[in-house]
Short mmCIF file of C-alpha atoms and ligand atoms in Angstrom, two decimals:
data_model
loop_
_atom_site.label_atom_id
_atom_site.label_comp_id
_atom_site.label_asym_id
_atom_site.label_seq_id
_atom_site.Cartn_x
_atom_site.Cartn_y
_atom_site.Cartn_z
CA UNK A 1 0.36 0.01 0.06
CA UNK A 2 1.47 3.80 -0.69
CA UNK A 3 -0.04 6.44 1.38
CA UNK A 4 1.10 9.78 1.07
CA UNK A 5 0.13 12.89 3.44
CA UNK A 6 0.08 16.40 2.70
CA UNK A 7 1.03 18.38 6.11
CA UNK A 8 3.32 21.50 6.44
CA UNK A 9 5.07 19.63 9.01
CA UNK A 10 6.65 16.60 7.95
CA UNK A 11 9.07 15.06 9.97
CA UNK A 12 6.00 15.24 12.80
CA UNK A 13 4.50 11.80 10.27
CA UNK A 14 8.32 10.51 8.77
CA UNK A 15 9.26 10.87 12.78
CA UNK A 16 6.76 8.67 14.70
CA UNK A 17 6.80 6.54 12.07
CA UNK A 18 9.62 4.55 12.54
CA UNK A 19 8.31 2.25 16.27
CA UNK A 20 6.97 -0.54 16.69
CA UNK A 21 4.61 -2.88 13.89
CA UNK A 22 4.19 0.42 11.54
CA UNK A 23 8.06 0.48 11.70
CA UNK A 24 8.48 -2.90 10.83
CA UNK A 25 6.02 -2.74 7.89
CA UNK A 26 7.91 0.26 6.24
CA UNK A 27 11.08 -1.89 6.33
CA UNK A 28 9.08 -4.90 4.82
CA UNK A 29 8.02 -2.64 2.19
CA UNK A 30 4.12 -4.17 2.97
CA UNK A 31 4.05 -0.01 3.11
CA UNK A 32 5.44 3.34 1.66
CA UNK A 33 5.01 6.69 3.62
CA UNK A 34 5.24 10.09 1.18
CA UNK A 35 5.00 13.42 2.32
CA UNK A 36 4.23 16.77 0.34
CA UNK A 37 5.06 20.10 2.60
CA UNK A 38 2.10 22.56 0.67
CA UNK A 39 5.38 25.34 1.56
CA UNK A 40 6.97 24.50 -1.37
CA UNK A 41 4.50 26.27 -3.70
CA UNK A 42 4.24 29.42 -1.93
CA UNK A 43 4.54 31.56 -4.40
CA UNK A 44 5.95 34.56 -2.44
CA UNK A 45 9.71 35.17 -0.76
CA UNK A 46 7.96 34.69 3.09
CA UNK A 47 6.13 31.46 1.49
CA UNK A 48 2.82 32.14 2.99
CA UNK A 49 0.69 29.09 3.11
CA UNK A 50 -2.37 31.16 5.56
CA UNK A 51 -3.85 33.90 5.79
CA UNK A 52 -6.49 35.85 6.97
CA UNK A 53 -9.98 34.80 6.40
CA UNK A 54 -13.13 36.53 4.72
CA UNK A 55 -15.51 37.25 6.74
CA UNK A 56 -14.01 38.42 9.50
CA UNK A 57 -13.45 36.83 12.72
CA UNK A 58 -10.16 35.12 14.94
CA UNK A 59 -7.89 32.39 13.28
CA UNK A 60 -6.01 31.60 9.46
CA UNK A 61 -6.69 29.69 6.73
CA UNK A 62 -4.70 27.70 4.38
CA UNK A 63 -4.25 29.76 1.32
CA UNK A 64 -5.89 27.70 -1.65
CA UNK A 65 -3.39 27.65 -4.12
CA UNK A 66 -0.47 26.14 -2.34
CA UNK A 67 -2.76 23.38 -0.64
CA UNK A 68 -4.35 22.37 -4.20
CA UNK A 69 -0.90 22.17 -5.50
CA UNK A 70 0.21 19.82 -2.88
CA UNK A 71 -2.52 17.66 -2.87
CA UNK A 72 -1.99 17.02 -6.95
CA UNK A 73 1.72 16.40 -6.91
CA UNK A 74 1.02 14.42 -4.16
CA UNK A 75 -1.87 12.13 -5.73
CA UNK A 76 -0.21 12.14 -9.06
CA UNK A 77 2.38 9.82 -7.03
CA UNK A 78 -0.41 6.73 -5.96
CA UNK A 79 -2.06 4.54 -8.02
CA UNK A 80 -5.44 5.86 -9.98
CA UNK A 81 -8.49 5.80 -7.73
CA UNK A 82 -6.30 6.50 -4.88
CA UNK A 83 -8.91 8.54 -2.85
CA UNK A 84 -7.74 11.96 -0.62
CA UNK A 85 -9.28 12.19 2.38
CA UNK A 86 -8.98 15.33 4.32
CA UNK A 87 -8.57 14.63 8.60
CA UNK A 88 -11.26 17.62 9.78
CA UNK A 89 -12.90 17.54 12.75
CA UNK A 90 -16.61 17.95 10.96
CA UNK A 91 -15.37 14.45 9.21
CA UNK A 92 -16.49 11.07 9.52
CA UNK A 93 -16.28 9.46 12.78
CA UNK A 94 -13.19 6.94 12.66
CA UNK A 95 -13.52 2.97 13.31
CA UNK A 96 -11.69 0.13 12.88
CA UNK A 97 -14.60 -0.61 10.09
CA UNK A 98 -13.40 2.34 7.95
CA UNK A 99 -9.44 1.16 8.82
CA UNK A 100 -10.75 -2.26 7.38
CA UNK A 101 -11.74 -0.68 4.31
CA UNK A 102 -9.16 2.03 3.52
CA UNK A 103 -6.51 -1.31 4.36
CA UNK A 104 -7.52 -2.66 0.80
CA UNK A 105 -6.75 0.36 -0.95
CA UNK A 106 -3.49 0.53 -3.04
CA UNK A 107 -3.43 4.24 -2.47
CA UNK A 108 -4.62 6.66 -0.35
CA UNK A 109 -3.99 10.44 0.42
CA UNK A 110 -4.45 11.82 3.63
CA UNK A 111 -4.23 16.02 4.06
CA UNK A 112 -3.95 17.06 7.12
CA UNK A 113 -4.76 21.12 7.89
CA UNK A 114 -3.37 23.40 10.40
CA UNK A 115 -4.64 26.76 11.75
CA UNK A 116 -9.41 26.68 10.84
CA UNK A 117 -8.00 24.47 8.06
CA UNK A 118 -8.86 24.35 4.39
CA UNK A 119 -10.19 26.93 2.43
CA UNK A 120 -13.75 25.34 1.41
CA UNK A 121 -12.75 25.52 -2.42
CA UNK A 122 -10.27 23.35 -2.09
CA UNK A 123 -12.16 20.62 0.08
CA UNK A 124 -14.72 20.55 -3.01
CA UNK A 125 -12.61 20.12 -5.94
CA UNK A 126 -9.31 18.38 -3.83
CA UNK A 127 -10.74 16.20 -1.07
CA UNK A 128 -13.34 12.92 -2.20
CA UNK A 129 -13.51 12.32 2.10
CA UNK A 130 -13.28 13.96 5.72
CA UNK A 131 -12.77 11.82 8.61
CA UNK A 132 -12.72 13.05 12.40
CA UNK A 133 -10.70 10.84 14.69
CA UNK A 134 -13.49 11.87 17.68
CA UNK A 135 -14.63 14.89 19.31
CA UNK A 136 -12.23 16.63 21.15
CA UNK A 137 -9.92 19.93 19.40
CA UNK A 138 -6.44 18.91 18.37
CA UNK A 139 -4.32 21.67 17.28
CA UNK A 140 -3.87 20.11 13.58
CA UNK A 141 -4.65 16.79 11.41
CA UNK A 142 -1.37 15.30 12.10
CA UNK A 143 -1.69 13.27 14.60
CA UNK A 144 -5.15 11.92 12.78
CA UNK A 145 -3.27 10.95 9.65
CA UNK A 146 -0.70 8.74 12.47
CA UNK A 147 -3.98 7.55 14.48
CA UNK A 148 -5.28 6.50 10.39
CA UNK A 149 -1.92 5.26 9.04
CA UNK A 150 -0.91 3.15 12.45
CA UNK A 151 -4.62 1.57 11.72
CA UNK A 152 -4.36 0.66 8.64
CA UNK A 153 -1.23 -0.36 8.88
CA UNK A 154 -1.75 -2.83 11.38
CA UNK A 155 -4.27 -5.06 9.35
CA UNK A 156 -2.05 -5.19 6.13
CA UNK A 157 -1.16 -8.83 5.52
CA UNK A 158 2.32 -9.48 7.19
CA UNK A 159 2.46 -6.97 9.18
CA UNK A 160 1.40 -8.74 12.50
CA UNK A 161 3.76 -11.91 13.49
CA UNK A 162 2.40 -15.23 11.89
CA UNK A 163 2.00 -15.86 15.97
CA UNK A 164 -0.81 -12.59 15.98
CA UNK A 165 -3.78 -12.46 14.10
CA UNK A 166 -5.70 -8.10 13.52
CA UNK A 167 -8.67 -10.16 13.05
CA UNK A 168 -11.07 -10.79 16.87
CA UNK A 169 -12.09 -13.97 16.94
CA UNK A 170 -16.01 -14.37 16.77
CA UNK A 171 -16.22 -14.30 20.94
CA UNK A 172 -14.35 -11.39 22.06
CA UNK A 173 -16.17 -8.69 18.18
CA UNK A 174 -17.31 -5.69 19.43
CA UNK A 175 -16.12 -6.51 23.24
CA UNK A 176 -13.67 -4.22 25.01
CA UNK A 177 -10.14 -6.51 26.32
CA UNK A 178 -9.72 -8.60 29.48
CA UNK A 179 -7.26 -8.09 31.96
CA UNK A 180 -3.73 -9.35 31.51
CA UNK A 181 -1.06 -10.92 33.98
CA UNK A 182 2.51 -11.53 33.88
CA UNK A 183 5.25 -12.18 36.60
CA UNK A 184 5.81 -12.30 39.28
CA UNK A 185 2.79 -13.95 41.08
CA UNK A 186 2.18 -11.68 43.30
CA UNK A 187 2.72 -7.80 43.30
CA UNK A 188 2.44 -5.53 45.72
CA UNK A 189 0.13 -7.43 47.56
CA UNK A 190 -2.24 -8.57 44.61
CA UNK A 191 -2.27 -12.42 43.24
CA UNK A 192 -3.26 -13.41 39.72
CA UNK A 193 -6.52 -15.07 39.38
CA UNK A 194 -5.70 -18.45 40.29
CA UNK A 195 -7.71 -19.72 37.09
CA UNK A 196 -5.14 -18.60 35.35
CA UNK A 197 -2.91 -20.20 37.12
CA UNK A 198 -5.41 -23.71 36.88
CA UNK A 199 -3.31 -25.13 33.62
CA UNK A 200 -7.85 -25.61 32.66
CA UNK A 201 -7.92 -23.50 29.33
CA UNK A 202 -12.00 -24.12 29.07
CA UNK A 203 -12.04 -22.69 32.30
CA UNK A 204 -9.28 -19.38 31.57
CA UNK A 205 -11.39 -18.83 28.45
CA UNK A 206 -15.16 -18.64 30.69
CA UNK A 207 -13.11 -16.24 32.29
CA UNK A 208 -11.53 -13.84 30.21
CA UNK A 209 -14.73 -13.91 28.23
CA UNK A 210 -16.72 -13.49 31.34
CA UNK A 211 -14.50 -10.36 32.34
CA UNK A 212 -14.62 -8.64 28.85
CA UNK A 213 -18.23 -9.14 28.58
CA UNK A 214 -18.31 -7.67 31.77
CA UNK A 215 -16.32 -4.31 31.31
CA UNK A 216 -17.84 -3.86 27.74
CA UNK A 217 -21.19 -3.49 30.31
CA UNK A 218 -19.92 -1.39 32.59
CA UNK A 219 -17.69 1.06 30.59
CA UNK A 220 -19.11 0.73 27.01
CA UNK A 221 -23.05 -0.40 27.23
CA UNK A 222 -23.00 1.28 23.59
CA UNK A 223 -20.90 -1.30 22.14
CA UNK A 224 -22.88 -3.99 23.47
CA UNK A 225 -26.54 -2.42 22.32
CA UNK A 226 -24.63 -1.82 18.63
CA UNK A 227 -22.86 -5.72 18.21
CA UNK A 228 -26.05 -7.79 20.14
CA UNK A 229 -24.18 -10.67 22.99
CA UNK A 230 -23.42 -13.85 21.63
CA UNK A 231 -25.62 -16.14 23.60
CA UNK A 232 -22.60 -17.72 25.22
CA UNK A 233 -21.54 -13.99 26.47
CA UNK A 234 -25.21 -13.12 27.49
CA UNK A 235 -25.27 -16.42 30.01
CA UNK A 236 -21.37 -15.64 31.59
CA UNK A 237 -22.99 -11.73 31.72
CA UNK A 238 -26.29 -12.83 33.77
CA UNK A 239 -23.63 -14.79 35.85
CA UNK A 240 -21.73 -11.64 36.21
CA UNK A 241 -24.64 -9.92 37.38
CA UNK A 242 -26.27 -12.36 39.32
CA UNK A 243 -22.77 -12.45 41.83
CA UNK A 244 -23.22 -8.85 42.11
CA UNK A 245 -26.57 -9.11 42.86
CA UNK A 246 -25.53 -11.39 45.82
CA UNK A 247 -22.75 -9.69 46.94
CA UNK A 248 -24.84 -6.21 47.35
CA UNK A 249 -27.83 -8.42 49.26
CA UNK A 250 -25.02 -10.10 51.74
CA UNK A 251 -23.61 -6.17 52.15
CA UNK A 252 -26.67 -5.34 53.22
CA UNK A 253 -27.39 -7.15 56.08
CA UNK A 254 -23.81 -6.65 57.58
C1 9D3 B 1 -13.25 28.41 15.87
C2 9D3 B 1 -13.15 26.51 16.33
N1 9D3 B 1 -11.91 25.83 15.73
C3 9D3 B 1 -10.68 26.27 16.32
C4 9D3 B 1 -11.22 25.63 18.09
C5 9D3 B 1 -12.40 24.50 15.34
C6 9D3 B 1 -11.19 23.99 14.81
C7 9D3 B 1 -10.42 24.33 13.78
C8 9D3 B 1 -9.32 22.89 13.39
C9 9D3 B 1 -10.55 23.09 15.69
C10 9D3 B 1 -9.94 21.68 15.17
C11 9D3 B 1 -9.55 21.81 14.50
C12 9D3 B 1 -7.46 21.05 13.96
N2 9D3 B 1 -8.30 19.55 14.33
C13 9D3 B 1 -8.15 18.89 13.05
O1 9D3 B 1 -7.29 19.01 12.34
C14 9D3 B 1 -9.10 17.91 13.05
C15 9D3 B 1 -9.31 16.97 13.82
C16 9D3 B 1 -9.39 17.62 15.42
O2 9D3 B 1 -9.40 18.74 15.71
N3 9D3 B 1 -10.41 16.65 16.19
C17 9D3 B 1 -11.11 15.28 15.87
N4 9D3 B 1 -10.36 14.53 14.93
C18 9D3 B 1 -9.86 15.53 14.08
S1 9D3 B 1 -9.12 15.05 12.13
C19 9D3 B 1 -8.77 16.06 12.04
#
């Protein structure tokens, strides 16, 4: 897969991609990431890329000429038909489903804005799709672009070791993860749950699924509303809730 990022801060992108799974995917040639700096297309001696907003008000807007020139230059290096995606707080919410969709592409252009963002005519002429990474205010599109690259890269075939798989199994799809433990067996007075030392893999599997379902129910009920629960997960959640009700009943009388 080939990705190009249009950004005023290319080193934010290249610097962050050297590490971990994405770094290895780049080394293995599963992925290439190039950058294009709109400042290279600024026409004046000061290399100006921003200007005051028509209509007044605070903040600056990215000038259209250098921005569209950079988008077109980067897009020409990508396979025909590669979508041009702008990272924007006004975009559709990023999700694992969007990451999966993008990971199937041969090429992807990401445009990171700064200041108040792009001139709307650049969006009309040079952008196919807008993506947001969540409902909070960032200072630019670079960290969102890196988020998209990271989520997409780990889905590319060969990006994870053969031992790991990016696809969740059907039992844990749409659930939060269960708690993890490693040595020592007791740490600062806190013991590892005994079931994990039992060697009984059926019991361990049920315990993990129960933990995952309980956590999801407590922390992210929206995920359960969206994905539903398989009968086995539903049964384990009922057990968890019944144990809680039983505990509440006991503590009421003590
Ligand atoms: C007048 C209000 N503006 C600033 C407080 C709005 C605004 C402009 C530019 C808000 C954020 C930004 C920069 N953000 C992004 O480029 C961005 C973003 C984000 O802020 N949140 C979530 N996802 C994204 S994707 C790109």
